[in-house]
Short mmCIF file of C-alpha atoms and ligand atoms in Angstrom, two decimals:
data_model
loop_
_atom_site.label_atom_id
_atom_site.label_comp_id
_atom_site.label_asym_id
_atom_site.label_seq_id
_atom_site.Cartn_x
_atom_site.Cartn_y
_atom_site.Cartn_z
CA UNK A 1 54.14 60.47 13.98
CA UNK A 2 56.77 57.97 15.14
CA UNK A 3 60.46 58.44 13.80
CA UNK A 4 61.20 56.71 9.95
CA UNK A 5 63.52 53.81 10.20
CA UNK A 6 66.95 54.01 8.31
CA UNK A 7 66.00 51.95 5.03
CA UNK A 8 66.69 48.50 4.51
CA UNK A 9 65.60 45.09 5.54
CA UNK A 10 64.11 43.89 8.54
CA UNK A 11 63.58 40.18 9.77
CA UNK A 12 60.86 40.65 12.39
CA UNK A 13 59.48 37.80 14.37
CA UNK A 14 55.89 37.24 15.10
CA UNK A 15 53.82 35.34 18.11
CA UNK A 16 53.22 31.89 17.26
CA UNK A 17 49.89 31.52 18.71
CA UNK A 18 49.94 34.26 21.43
CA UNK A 19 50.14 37.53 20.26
CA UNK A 20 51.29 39.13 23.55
CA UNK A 21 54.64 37.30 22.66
CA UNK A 22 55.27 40.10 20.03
CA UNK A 23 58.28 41.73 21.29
CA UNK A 24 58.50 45.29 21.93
CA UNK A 25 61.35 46.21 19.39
CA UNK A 26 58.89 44.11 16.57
CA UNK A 27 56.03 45.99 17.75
CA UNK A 28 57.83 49.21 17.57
CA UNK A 29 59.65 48.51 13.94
CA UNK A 30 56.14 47.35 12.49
CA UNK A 31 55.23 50.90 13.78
CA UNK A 32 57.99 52.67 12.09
CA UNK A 33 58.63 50.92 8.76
CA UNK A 34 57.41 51.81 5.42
CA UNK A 35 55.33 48.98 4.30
CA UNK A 36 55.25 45.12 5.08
CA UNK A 37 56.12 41.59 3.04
CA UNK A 38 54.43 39.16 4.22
CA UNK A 39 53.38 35.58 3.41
CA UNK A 40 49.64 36.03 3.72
CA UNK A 41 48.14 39.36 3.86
CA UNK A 42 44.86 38.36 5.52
CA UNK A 43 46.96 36.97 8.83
CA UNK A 44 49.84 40.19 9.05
CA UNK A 45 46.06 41.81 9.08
CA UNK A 46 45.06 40.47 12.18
CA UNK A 47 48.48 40.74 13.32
CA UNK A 48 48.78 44.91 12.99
CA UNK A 49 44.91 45.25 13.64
CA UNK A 50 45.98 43.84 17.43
CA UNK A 51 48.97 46.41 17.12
CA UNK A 52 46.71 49.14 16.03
CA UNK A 53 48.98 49.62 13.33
CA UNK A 54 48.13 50.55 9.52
CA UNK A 55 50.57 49.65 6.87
CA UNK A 56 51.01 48.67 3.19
CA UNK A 57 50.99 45.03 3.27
CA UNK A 58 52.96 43.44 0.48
CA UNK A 59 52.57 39.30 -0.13
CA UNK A 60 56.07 37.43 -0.87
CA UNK A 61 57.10 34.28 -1.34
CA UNK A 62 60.58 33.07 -2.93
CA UNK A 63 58.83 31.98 -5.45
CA UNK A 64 57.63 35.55 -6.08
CA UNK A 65 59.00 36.64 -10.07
CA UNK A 66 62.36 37.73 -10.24
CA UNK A 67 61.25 40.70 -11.32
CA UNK A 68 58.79 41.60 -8.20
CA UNK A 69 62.18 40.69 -5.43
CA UNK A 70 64.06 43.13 -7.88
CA UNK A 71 61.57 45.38 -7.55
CA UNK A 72 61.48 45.12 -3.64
CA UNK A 73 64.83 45.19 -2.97
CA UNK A 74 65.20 48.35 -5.35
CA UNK A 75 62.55 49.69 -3.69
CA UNK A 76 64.77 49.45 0.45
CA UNK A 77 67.20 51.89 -0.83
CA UNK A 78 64.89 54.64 0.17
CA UNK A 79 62.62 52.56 2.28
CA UNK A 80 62.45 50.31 5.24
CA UNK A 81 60.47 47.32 4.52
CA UNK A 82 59.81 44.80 7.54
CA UNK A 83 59.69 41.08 6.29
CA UNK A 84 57.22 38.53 8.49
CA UNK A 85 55.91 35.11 8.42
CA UNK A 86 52.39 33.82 9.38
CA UNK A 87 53.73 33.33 12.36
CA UNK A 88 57.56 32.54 13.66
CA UNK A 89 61.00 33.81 12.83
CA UNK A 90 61.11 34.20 8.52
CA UNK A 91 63.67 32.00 6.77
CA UNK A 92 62.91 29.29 9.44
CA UNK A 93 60.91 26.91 6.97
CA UNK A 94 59.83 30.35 5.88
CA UNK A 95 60.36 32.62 2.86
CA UNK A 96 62.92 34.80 3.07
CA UNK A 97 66.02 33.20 1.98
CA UNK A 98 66.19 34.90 -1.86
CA UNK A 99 65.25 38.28 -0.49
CA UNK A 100 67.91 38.56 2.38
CA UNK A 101 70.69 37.24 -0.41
CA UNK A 102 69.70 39.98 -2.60
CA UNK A 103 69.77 42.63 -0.56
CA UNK A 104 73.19 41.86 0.83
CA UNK A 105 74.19 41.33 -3.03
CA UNK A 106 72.79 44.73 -3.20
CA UNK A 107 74.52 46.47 -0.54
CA UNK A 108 70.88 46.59 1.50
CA UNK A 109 71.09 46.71 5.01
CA UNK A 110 69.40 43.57 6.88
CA UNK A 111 68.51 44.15 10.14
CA UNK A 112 66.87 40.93 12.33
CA UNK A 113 64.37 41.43 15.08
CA UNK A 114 64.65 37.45 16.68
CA UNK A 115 61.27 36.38 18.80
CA UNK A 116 59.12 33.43 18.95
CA UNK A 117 60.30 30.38 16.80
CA UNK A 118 58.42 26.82 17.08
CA UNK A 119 61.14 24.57 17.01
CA UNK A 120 62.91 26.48 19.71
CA UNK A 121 60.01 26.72 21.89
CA UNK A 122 59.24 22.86 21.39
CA UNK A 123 62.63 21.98 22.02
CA UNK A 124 62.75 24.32 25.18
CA UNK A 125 59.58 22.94 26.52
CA UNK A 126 60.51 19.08 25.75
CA UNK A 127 62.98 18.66 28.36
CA UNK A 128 64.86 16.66 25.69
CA UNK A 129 68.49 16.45 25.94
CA UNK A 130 69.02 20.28 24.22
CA UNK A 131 73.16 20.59 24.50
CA UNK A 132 73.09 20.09 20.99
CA UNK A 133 70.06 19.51 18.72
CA UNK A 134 69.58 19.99 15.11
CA UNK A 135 66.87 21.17 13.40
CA UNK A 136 65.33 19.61 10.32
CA UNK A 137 62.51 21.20 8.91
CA UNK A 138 59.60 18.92 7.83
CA UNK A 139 59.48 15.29 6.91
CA UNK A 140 58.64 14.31 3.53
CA UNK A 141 55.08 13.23 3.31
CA UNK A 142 56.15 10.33 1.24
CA UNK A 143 56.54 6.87 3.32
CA UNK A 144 59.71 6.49 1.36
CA UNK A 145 61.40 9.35 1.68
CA UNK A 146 60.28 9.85 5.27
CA UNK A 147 61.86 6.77 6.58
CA UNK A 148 65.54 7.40 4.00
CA UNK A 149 65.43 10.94 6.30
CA UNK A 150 64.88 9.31 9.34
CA UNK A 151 67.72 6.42 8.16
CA UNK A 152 69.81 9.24 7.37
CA UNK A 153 69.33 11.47 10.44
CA UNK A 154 69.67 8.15 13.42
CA UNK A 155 72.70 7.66 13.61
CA UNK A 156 73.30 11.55 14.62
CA UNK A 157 74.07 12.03 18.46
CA UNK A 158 71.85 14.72 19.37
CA UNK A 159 68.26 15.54 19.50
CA UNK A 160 66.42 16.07 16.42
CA UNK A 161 63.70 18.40 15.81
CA UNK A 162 60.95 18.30 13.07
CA UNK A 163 57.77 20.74 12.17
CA UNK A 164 54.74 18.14 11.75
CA UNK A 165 51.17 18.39 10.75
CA UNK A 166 48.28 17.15 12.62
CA UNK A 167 47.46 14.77 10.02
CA UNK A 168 50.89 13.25 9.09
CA UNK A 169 51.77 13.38 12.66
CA UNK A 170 51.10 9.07 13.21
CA UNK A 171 52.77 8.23 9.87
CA UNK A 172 55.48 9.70 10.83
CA UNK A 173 55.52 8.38 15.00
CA UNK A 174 54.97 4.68 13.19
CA UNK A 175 57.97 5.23 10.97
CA UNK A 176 59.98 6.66 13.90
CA UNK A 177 58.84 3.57 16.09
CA UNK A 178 60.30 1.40 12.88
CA UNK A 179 63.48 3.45 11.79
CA UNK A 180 64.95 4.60 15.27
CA UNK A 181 63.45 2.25 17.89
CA UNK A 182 63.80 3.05 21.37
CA UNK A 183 64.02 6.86 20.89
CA UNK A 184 62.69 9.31 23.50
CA UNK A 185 59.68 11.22 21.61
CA UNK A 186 57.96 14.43 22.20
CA UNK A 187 55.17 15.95 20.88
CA UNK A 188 54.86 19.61 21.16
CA UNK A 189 51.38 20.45 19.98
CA UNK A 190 49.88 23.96 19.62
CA UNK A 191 52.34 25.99 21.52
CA UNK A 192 51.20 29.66 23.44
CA UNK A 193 47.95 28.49 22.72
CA UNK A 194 44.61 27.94 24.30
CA UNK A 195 44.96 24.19 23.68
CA UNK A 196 49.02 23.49 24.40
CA UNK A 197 50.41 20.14 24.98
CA UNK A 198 53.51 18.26 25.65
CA UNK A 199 53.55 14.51 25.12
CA UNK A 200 56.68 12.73 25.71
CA UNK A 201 57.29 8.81 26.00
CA UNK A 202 58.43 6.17 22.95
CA UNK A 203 56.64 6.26 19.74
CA UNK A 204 54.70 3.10 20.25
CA UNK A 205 53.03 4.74 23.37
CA UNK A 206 52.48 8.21 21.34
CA UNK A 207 50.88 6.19 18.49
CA UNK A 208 48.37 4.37 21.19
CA UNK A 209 47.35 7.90 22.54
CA UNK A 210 47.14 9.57 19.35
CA UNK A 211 45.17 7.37 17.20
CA UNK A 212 42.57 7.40 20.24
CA UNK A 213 42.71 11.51 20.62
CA UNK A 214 43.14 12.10 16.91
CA UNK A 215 45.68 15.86 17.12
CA UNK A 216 44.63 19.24 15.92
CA UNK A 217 46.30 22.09 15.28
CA UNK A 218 50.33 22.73 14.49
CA UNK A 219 52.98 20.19 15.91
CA UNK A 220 56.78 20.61 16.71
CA UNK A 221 57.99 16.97 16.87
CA UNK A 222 61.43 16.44 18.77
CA UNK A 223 63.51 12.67 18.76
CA UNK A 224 65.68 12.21 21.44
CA UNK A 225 69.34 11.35 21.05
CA UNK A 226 70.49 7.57 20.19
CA UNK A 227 71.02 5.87 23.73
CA UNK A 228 73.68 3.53 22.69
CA UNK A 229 75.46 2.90 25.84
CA UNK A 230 72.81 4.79 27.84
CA UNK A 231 69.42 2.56 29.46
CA UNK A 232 66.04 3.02 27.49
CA UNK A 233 63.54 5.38 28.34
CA UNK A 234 61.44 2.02 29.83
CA UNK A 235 64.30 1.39 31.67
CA UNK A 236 64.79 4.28 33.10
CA UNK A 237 60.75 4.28 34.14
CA UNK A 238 61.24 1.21 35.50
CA UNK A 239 64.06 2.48 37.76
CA UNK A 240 62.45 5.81 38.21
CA UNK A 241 59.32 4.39 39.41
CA UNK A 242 61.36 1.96 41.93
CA UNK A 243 63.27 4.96 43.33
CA UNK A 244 60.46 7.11 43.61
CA UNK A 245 58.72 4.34 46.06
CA UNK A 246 61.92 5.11 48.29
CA UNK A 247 62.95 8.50 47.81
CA UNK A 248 62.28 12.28 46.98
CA UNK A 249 62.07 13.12 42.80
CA UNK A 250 65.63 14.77 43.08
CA UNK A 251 67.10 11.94 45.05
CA UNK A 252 65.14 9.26 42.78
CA UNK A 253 66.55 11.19 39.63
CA UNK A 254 70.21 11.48 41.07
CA UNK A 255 70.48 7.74 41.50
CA UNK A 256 69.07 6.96 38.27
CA UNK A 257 71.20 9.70 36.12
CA UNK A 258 73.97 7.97 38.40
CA UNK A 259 72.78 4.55 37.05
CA UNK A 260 71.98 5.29 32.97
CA UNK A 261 73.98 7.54 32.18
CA UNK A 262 70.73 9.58 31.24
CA UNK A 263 70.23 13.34 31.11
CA UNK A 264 69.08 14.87 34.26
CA UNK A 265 67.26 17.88 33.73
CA UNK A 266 65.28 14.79 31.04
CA UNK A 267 64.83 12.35 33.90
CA UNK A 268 63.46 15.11 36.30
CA UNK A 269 60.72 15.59 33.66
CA UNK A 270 59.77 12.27 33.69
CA UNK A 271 59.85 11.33 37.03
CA UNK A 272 57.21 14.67 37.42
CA UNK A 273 55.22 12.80 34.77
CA UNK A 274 55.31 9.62 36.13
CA UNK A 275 54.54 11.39 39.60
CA UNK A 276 51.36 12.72 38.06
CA UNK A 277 50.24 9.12 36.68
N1 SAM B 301 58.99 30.11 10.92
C1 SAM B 301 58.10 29.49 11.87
C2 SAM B 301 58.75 29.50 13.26
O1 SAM B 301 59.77 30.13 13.44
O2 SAM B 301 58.19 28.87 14.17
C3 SAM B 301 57.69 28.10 11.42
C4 SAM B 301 56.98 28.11 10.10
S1 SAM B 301 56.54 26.54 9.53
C5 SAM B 301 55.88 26.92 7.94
C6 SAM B 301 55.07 26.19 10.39
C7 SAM B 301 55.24 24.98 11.31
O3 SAM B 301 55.78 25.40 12.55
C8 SAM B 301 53.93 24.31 11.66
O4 SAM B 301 53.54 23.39 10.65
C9 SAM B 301 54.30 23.60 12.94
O5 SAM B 301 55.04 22.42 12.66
C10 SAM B 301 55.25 24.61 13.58
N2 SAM B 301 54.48 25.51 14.47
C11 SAM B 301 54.14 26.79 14.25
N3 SAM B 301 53.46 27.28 15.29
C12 SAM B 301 53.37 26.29 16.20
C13 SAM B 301 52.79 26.18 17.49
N4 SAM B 301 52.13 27.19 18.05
N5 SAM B 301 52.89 24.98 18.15
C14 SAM B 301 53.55 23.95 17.59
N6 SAM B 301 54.11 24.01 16.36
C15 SAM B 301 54.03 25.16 15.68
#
């Protein structure tokens, strides 16, 4: 029998395609604790059937009745009750928010196990400027209130980062293409998984290649920062493809970071791109 956990809270993170991205101190705490919340029961299922792991599964949402969070948190003063998401870090457009307040209302201990989170992993794998980013949740599937977001969010020097579905995921690129013009996209499709892909270029070109290969699957969607002073991302193709006829990537990138003003690590990734065709 492995060792009880103190009672209380905790936040455990879960794989977000890949389950062999489960960390070892989740693994070991989904072992240990007392029972589970979870959003859906049926995927935590799969989840602790990989671990090997049997446990009361519990389904929460904020919007769960008063009564039932009272309930739960009454319930972590002699019990430790781990808290999950489909998949992801809870609380990060994930439930969670109500039931970590109460408990600290309550005295509770909370206890957070961080791990795989999409927007992180999108924004890691973009090669987007990443100093300073901020993170915005989803769009609003309405055109109107999609665009006043966007309006609100351009003028915002850093790059922003959105969760998208498939199917919204063109509305949205054709509003980007209208409200913030010239914008470095990427399109981080179906992370750890089987299918995983990176698109990056402006959202005319993303449009193009998306209504031809129509996406499946879950989306992080990343805008780079406002370029005011800086080239465009076609003009810094244009110069990266005239320095790569000359020189090595890093020398071709060096000049042309020298030139724009444009991020390096950003211009390295497109120059590989541009190398591949
Ligand atoms: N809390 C989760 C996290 O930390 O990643 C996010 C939950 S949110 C309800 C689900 C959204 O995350 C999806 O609609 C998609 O935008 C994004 N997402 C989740 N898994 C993803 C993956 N493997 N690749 C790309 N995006 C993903």
């Amino acid at each position: 029998m492995p060792e009880p956990l103190e009672p209380g809270l905790y936040i455990v993170a879960t794989p977000i395609g890949n389950l062999g991205d489960i960390t070892m101190r989740a693994a070991d705490v989904l072992r240990r604790c007392d029972g589970v919340a979870c959003e859906d029961t049926r995927v935590t299922g799969k989840l602790m059937k990989h671990l090997g792991i049997s446990k009361p599964l519990w389904r929460y949402d904020d919007h769960s009745e008063h009564r039932d969070r009272d309930r739960l948190v009454d319930s972590m003063r002699g019990r430790a009750v781990a808290l999950v998401s489909d998949a992801g870090t809870p609380l990060v457009s994930d439930p969670g928010y109500r039931l970590v307040n109460d408990c600290r209302e309550e005295g509770i201990a909370v206890t957070v196990l961080p791990g795989p989170c999409a927007a992180i992993a999108g924004l890691s794998v973009s090669g987007l400027p990443n100093d300073r980013f901020l993170f915005a949740g989803f769009l609003p599937s309405k055109d109107k209130a999609r665009r006043d977001v966007l309006a609100e969010l351009a003028p915002i020097d850093t790059t922003l980062i959105f969760y998208e579905t498939a199917p919204r995921l063109t509305k949205s690129l054709l509003a980007i293409g209208e409200v913030l013009p010239d914008r470095e996209i990427a399109v981080a499709r179906e992370l750890t998984k089987m299918h995983e892909e990176l698109r990056r270029g402006p959202a005319e070109g993303l449009i193009g290649w998306f209504e031809a290969h129509p996406p499946k699957g879950e989306i992080v969607l990343l805008i780079g920062p406002p370029s005011d002073q800086k080239a465009s991302a076609a003009d810094a193709d244009a110069l990266l493809l005239e320095a790569l006829e000359t020189s090595k990537a890093s020398q071709a990138v060096a000049q042309v970071a020298k030139a724009t003003g444009l991020d390096r690590k950003m211009l390295y990734a497109r120059a590989m791109e541009l190398k591949r065709g």
